[in-house]
Tab-separated table of C-alpha atoms in Angstrom:
chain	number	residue	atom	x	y	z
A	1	UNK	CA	51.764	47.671	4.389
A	2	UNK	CA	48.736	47.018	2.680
A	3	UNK	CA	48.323	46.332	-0.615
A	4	UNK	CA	45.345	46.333	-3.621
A	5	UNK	CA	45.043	44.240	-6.692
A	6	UNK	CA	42.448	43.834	-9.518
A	7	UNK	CA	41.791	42.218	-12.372
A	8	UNK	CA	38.824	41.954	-15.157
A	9	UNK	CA	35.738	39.427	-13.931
A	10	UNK	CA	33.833	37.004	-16.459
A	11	UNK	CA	30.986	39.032	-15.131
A	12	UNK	CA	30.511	41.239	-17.365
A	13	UNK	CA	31.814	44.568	-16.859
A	14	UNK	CA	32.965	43.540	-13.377
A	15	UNK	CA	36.096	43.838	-11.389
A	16	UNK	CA	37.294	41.389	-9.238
A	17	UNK	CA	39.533	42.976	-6.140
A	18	UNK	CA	41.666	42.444	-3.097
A	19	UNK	CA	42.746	44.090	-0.131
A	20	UNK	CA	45.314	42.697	2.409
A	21	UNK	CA	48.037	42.985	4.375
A	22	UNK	CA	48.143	45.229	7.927
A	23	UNK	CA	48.304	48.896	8.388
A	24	UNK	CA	47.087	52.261	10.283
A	25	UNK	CA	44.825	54.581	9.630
A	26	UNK	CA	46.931	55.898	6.785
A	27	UNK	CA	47.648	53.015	4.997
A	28	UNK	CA	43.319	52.801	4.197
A	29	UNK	CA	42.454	55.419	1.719
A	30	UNK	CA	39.172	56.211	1.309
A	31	UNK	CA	37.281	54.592	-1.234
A	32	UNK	CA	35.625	57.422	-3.409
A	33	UNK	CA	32.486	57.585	-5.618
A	34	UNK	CA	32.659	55.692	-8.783
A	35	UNK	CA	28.752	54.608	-9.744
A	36	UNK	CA	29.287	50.769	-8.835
A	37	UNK	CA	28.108	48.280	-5.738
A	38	UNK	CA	30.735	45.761	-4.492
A	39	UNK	CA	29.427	42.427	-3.001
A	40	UNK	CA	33.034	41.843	-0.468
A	41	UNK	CA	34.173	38.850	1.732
A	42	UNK	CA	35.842	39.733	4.855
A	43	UNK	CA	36.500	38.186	8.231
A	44	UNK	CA	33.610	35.467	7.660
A	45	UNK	CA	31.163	37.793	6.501
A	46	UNK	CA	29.507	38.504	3.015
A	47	UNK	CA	28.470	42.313	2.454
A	48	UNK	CA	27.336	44.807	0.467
A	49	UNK	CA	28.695	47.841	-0.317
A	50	UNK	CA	26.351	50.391	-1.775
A	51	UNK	CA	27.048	53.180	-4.109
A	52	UNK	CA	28.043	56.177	-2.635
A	53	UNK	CA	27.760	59.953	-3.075
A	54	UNK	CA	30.457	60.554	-1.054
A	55	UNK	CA	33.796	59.084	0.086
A	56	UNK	CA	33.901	56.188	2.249
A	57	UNK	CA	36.411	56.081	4.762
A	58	UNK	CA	37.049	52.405	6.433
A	59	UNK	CA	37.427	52.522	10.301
A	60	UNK	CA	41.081	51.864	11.259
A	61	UNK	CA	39.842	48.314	12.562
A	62	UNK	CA	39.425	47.602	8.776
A	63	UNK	CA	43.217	48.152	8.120
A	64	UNK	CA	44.483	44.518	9.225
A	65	UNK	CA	41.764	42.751	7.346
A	66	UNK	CA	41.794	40.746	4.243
A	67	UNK	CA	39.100	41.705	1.842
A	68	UNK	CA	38.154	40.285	-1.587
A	69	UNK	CA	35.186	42.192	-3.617
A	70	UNK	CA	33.554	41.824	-6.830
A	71	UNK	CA	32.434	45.789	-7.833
A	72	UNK	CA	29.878	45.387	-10.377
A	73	UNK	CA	29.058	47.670	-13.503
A	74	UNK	CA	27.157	50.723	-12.878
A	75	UNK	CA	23.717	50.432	-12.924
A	76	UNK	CA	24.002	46.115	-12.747
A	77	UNK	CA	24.141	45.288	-9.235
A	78	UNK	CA	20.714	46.049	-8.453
A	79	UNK	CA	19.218	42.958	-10.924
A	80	UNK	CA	22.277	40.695	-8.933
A	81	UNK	CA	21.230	41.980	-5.585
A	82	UNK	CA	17.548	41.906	-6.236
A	83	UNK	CA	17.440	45.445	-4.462
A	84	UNK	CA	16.740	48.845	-5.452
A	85	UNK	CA	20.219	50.667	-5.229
A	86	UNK	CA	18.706	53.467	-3.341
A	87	UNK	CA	18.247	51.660	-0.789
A	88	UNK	CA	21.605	50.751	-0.267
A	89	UNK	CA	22.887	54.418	-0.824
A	90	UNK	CA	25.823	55.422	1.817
A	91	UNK	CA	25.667	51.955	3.364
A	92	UNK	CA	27.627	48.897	4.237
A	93	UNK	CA	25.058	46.054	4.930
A	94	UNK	CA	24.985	42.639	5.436
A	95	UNK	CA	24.215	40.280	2.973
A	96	UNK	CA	22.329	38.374	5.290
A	97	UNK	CA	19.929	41.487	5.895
A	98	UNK	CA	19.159	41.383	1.963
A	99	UNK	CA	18.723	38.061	1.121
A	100	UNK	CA	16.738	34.636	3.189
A	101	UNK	CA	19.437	33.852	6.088
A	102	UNK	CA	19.752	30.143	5.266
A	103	UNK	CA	21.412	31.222	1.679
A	104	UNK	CA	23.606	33.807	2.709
A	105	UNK	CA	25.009	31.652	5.653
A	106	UNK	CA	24.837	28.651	3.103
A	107	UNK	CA	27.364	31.123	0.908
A	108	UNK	CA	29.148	32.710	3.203
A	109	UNK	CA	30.322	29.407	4.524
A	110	UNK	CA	31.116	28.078	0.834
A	111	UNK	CA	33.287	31.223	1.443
A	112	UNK	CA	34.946	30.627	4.547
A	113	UNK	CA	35.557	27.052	3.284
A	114	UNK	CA	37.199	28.284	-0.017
A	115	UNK	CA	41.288	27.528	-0.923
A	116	UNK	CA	40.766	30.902	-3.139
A	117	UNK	CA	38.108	32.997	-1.997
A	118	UNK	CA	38.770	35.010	-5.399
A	119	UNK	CA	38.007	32.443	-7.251
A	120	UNK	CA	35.040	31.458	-4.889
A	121	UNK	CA	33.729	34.555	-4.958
A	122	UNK	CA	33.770	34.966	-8.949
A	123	UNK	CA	32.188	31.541	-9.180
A	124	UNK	CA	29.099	32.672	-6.743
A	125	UNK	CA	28.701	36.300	-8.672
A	126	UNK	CA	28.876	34.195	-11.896
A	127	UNK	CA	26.274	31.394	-10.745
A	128	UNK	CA	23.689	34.555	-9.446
A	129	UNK	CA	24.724	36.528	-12.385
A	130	UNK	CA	23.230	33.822	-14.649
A	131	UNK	CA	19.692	33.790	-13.070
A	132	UNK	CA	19.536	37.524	-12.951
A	133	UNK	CA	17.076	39.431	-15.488
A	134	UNK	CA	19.660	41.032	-18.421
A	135	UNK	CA	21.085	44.310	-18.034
A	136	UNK	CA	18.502	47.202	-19.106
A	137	UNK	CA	19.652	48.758	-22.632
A	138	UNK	CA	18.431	52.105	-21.297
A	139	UNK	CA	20.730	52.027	-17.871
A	140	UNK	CA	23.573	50.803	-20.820
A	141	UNK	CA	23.053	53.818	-22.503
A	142	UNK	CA	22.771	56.150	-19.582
A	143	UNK	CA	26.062	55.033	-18.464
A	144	UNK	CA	28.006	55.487	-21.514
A	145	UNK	CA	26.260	58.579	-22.740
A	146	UNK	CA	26.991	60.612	-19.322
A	147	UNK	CA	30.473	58.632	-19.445
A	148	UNK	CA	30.905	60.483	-22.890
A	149	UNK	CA	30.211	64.084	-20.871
A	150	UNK	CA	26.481	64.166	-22.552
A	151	UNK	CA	23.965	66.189	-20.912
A	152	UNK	CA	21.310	64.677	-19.338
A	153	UNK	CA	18.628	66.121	-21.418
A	154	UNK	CA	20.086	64.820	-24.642
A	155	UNK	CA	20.673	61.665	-23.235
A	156	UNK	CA	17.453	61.511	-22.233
A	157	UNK	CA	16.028	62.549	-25.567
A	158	UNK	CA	17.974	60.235	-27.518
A	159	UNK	CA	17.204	57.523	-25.255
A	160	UNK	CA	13.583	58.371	-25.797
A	161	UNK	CA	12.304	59.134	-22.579
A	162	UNK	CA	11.632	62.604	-19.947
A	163	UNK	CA	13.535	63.147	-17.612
A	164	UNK	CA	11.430	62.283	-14.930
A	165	UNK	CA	11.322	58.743	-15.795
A	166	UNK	CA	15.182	59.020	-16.318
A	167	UNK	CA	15.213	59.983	-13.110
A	168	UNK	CA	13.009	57.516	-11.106
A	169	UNK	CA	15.207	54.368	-13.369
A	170	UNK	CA	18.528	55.641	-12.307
A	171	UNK	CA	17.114	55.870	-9.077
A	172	UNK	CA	16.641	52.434	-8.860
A	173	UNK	CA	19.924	51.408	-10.729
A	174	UNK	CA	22.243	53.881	-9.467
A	175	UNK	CA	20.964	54.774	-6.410
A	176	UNK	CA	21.121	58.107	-7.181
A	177	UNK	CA	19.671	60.724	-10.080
A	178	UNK	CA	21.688	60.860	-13.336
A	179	UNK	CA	23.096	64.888	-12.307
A	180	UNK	CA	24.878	62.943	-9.507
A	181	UNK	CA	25.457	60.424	-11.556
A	182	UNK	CA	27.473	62.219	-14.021
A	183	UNK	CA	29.098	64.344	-11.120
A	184	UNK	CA	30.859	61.209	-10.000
A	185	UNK	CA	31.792	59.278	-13.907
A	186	UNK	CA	32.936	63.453	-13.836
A	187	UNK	CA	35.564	63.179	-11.172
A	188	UNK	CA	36.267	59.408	-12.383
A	189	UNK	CA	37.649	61.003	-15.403
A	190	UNK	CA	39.178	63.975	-13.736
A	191	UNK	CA	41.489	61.605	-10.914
A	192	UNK	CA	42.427	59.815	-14.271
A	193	UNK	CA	43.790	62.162	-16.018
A	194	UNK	CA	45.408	63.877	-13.236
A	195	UNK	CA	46.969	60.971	-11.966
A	196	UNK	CA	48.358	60.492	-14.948
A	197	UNK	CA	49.844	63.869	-14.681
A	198	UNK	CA	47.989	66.094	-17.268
A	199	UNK	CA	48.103	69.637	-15.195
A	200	UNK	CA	44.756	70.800	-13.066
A	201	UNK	CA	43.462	73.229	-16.018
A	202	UNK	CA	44.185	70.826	-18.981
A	203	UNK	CA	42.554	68.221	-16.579
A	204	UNK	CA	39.337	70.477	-16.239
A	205	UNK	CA	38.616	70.972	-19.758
A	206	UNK	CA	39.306	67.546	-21.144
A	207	UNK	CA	37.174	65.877	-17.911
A	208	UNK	CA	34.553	68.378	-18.578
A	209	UNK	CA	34.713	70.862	-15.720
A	210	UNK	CA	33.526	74.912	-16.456
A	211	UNK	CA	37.522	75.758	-14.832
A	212	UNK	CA	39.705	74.703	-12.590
A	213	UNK	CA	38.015	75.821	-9.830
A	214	UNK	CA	35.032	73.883	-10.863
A	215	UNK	CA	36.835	70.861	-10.811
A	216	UNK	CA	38.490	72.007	-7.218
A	217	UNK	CA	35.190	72.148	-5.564
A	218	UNK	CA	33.692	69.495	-7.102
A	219	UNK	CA	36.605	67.462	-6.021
A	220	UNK	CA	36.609	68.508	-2.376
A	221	UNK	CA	32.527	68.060	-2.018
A	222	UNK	CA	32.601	64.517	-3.821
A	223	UNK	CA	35.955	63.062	-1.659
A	224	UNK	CA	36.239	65.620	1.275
A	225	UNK	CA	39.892	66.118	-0.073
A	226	UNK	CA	41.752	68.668	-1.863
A	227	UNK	CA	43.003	67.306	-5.433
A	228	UNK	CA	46.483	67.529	-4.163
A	229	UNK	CA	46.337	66.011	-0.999
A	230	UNK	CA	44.231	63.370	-2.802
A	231	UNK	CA	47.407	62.327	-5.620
A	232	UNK	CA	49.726	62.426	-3.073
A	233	UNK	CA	47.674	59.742	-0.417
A	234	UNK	CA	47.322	57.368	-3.630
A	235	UNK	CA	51.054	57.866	-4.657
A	236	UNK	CA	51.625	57.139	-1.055
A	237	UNK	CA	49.397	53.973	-0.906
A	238	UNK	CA	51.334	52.828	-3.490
């Protein structure tokens, strides 16, 4: 059986996660889009997980492995990381790749040395969080405003810039342009409310979909899953 847990970070607007316990291939559901980066410590090894544009499906060697993750605000990780997030777009990379060797081995071994690795592992985001440059107000705004189901040329009107340059920011905060950006705070909403059992057409209005076939597709493209099959696998994880 494996099972997840997560709880509010002092970082702020950051969730602090874990992941243990052994399993199959079932038992590790996909993780799906959602506008963040995780920094995770598994195994003896410190990585980042970048934000994705699809659904990211672990390998079943993953399944008997004990991760704990820190999955950072949308559009924050990239000031943390001290990386673009397009260049960490689809990809699972060692933190050792992004940052001088002798501090991420000096880390990863505070890691491996920790009683609680949460609590390590809050402490180190915390201690880089502190010497990172301040979250950008227009990235804030972004977030919220296509959270809210705003178009992107109002919110890029109101924040007082063209879209191009909209474009080119998110690019480097999200890792991605603000259309796919809103595609995926979209289907956050959507799995929401559906989970919570609110039928597929209310679901598609309130979330912001054009119908329920709208929302189908978009589903299917964005986790490579029917909306069905996808409330049943999490009712199963559970």
């Amino acid at each position: 059986m494996v099972y997840y847990a997560e709880r509010p970070s002092r970082v702020a607007g950051a969730v602090l996660w874990t992941r243990t316990g052994a399993g199959d291939a079932h038992s590790v559901r996909p993780v799906l889009p959602d506008g963040c980066m995780d920094l995770l410590w598994s195994g003896g090894r410190l990585l980042v997980a970048g934000p994705d544009t699809r659904a990211y499906h672990p390998g079943p060697e993953s399944a008997a492995d004990r991760y704990v993750g820190i999955r950072f605000y949308p559009g924050t990780a990239p000031a943390f990381l001290g990386v673009p997030a397009h260049e960490l777009r689809d990809r699972r990379v060692e933190l050792t790749d992004l940052w001088p060797s002798a501090e991420a081995r000096r880390l990863t071994e505070r890691m491996d040395a920790a009683r609680d690795p949460v609590v390590a592992l809050e402490s180190l985001a915390l201690e880089r969080a502190g010497r990172a440059e301040p979250p950008d107000p227009l990235i804030t705004y972004v977030v919220k405003a296509l959270e809210a189901g705003q178009s992107i040329a109002a919110t890029a009107a109101e924040a007082g810039v063209n879209t191009r340059l909209l474009h080119r920011r998110s690019l480097a905060a999200f890792g991605y342009g603000p259309k796919t950006l809103g595609r995926v705070l979209r289907l956050q909403r959507a799995l929401a409310l559906a989970w919570e059992g609110m039928p597929y057409a209310q679901t598609a209005a309130v979330a912001g979909f054009a119908d329920q076939a709208h929302l189908a597709r978009d589903v299917k493209e964005l986790t490579g899953m029917p909306l069905g099959e996808l409330l049943r696998g999490r009712l199963r994880a559970r």
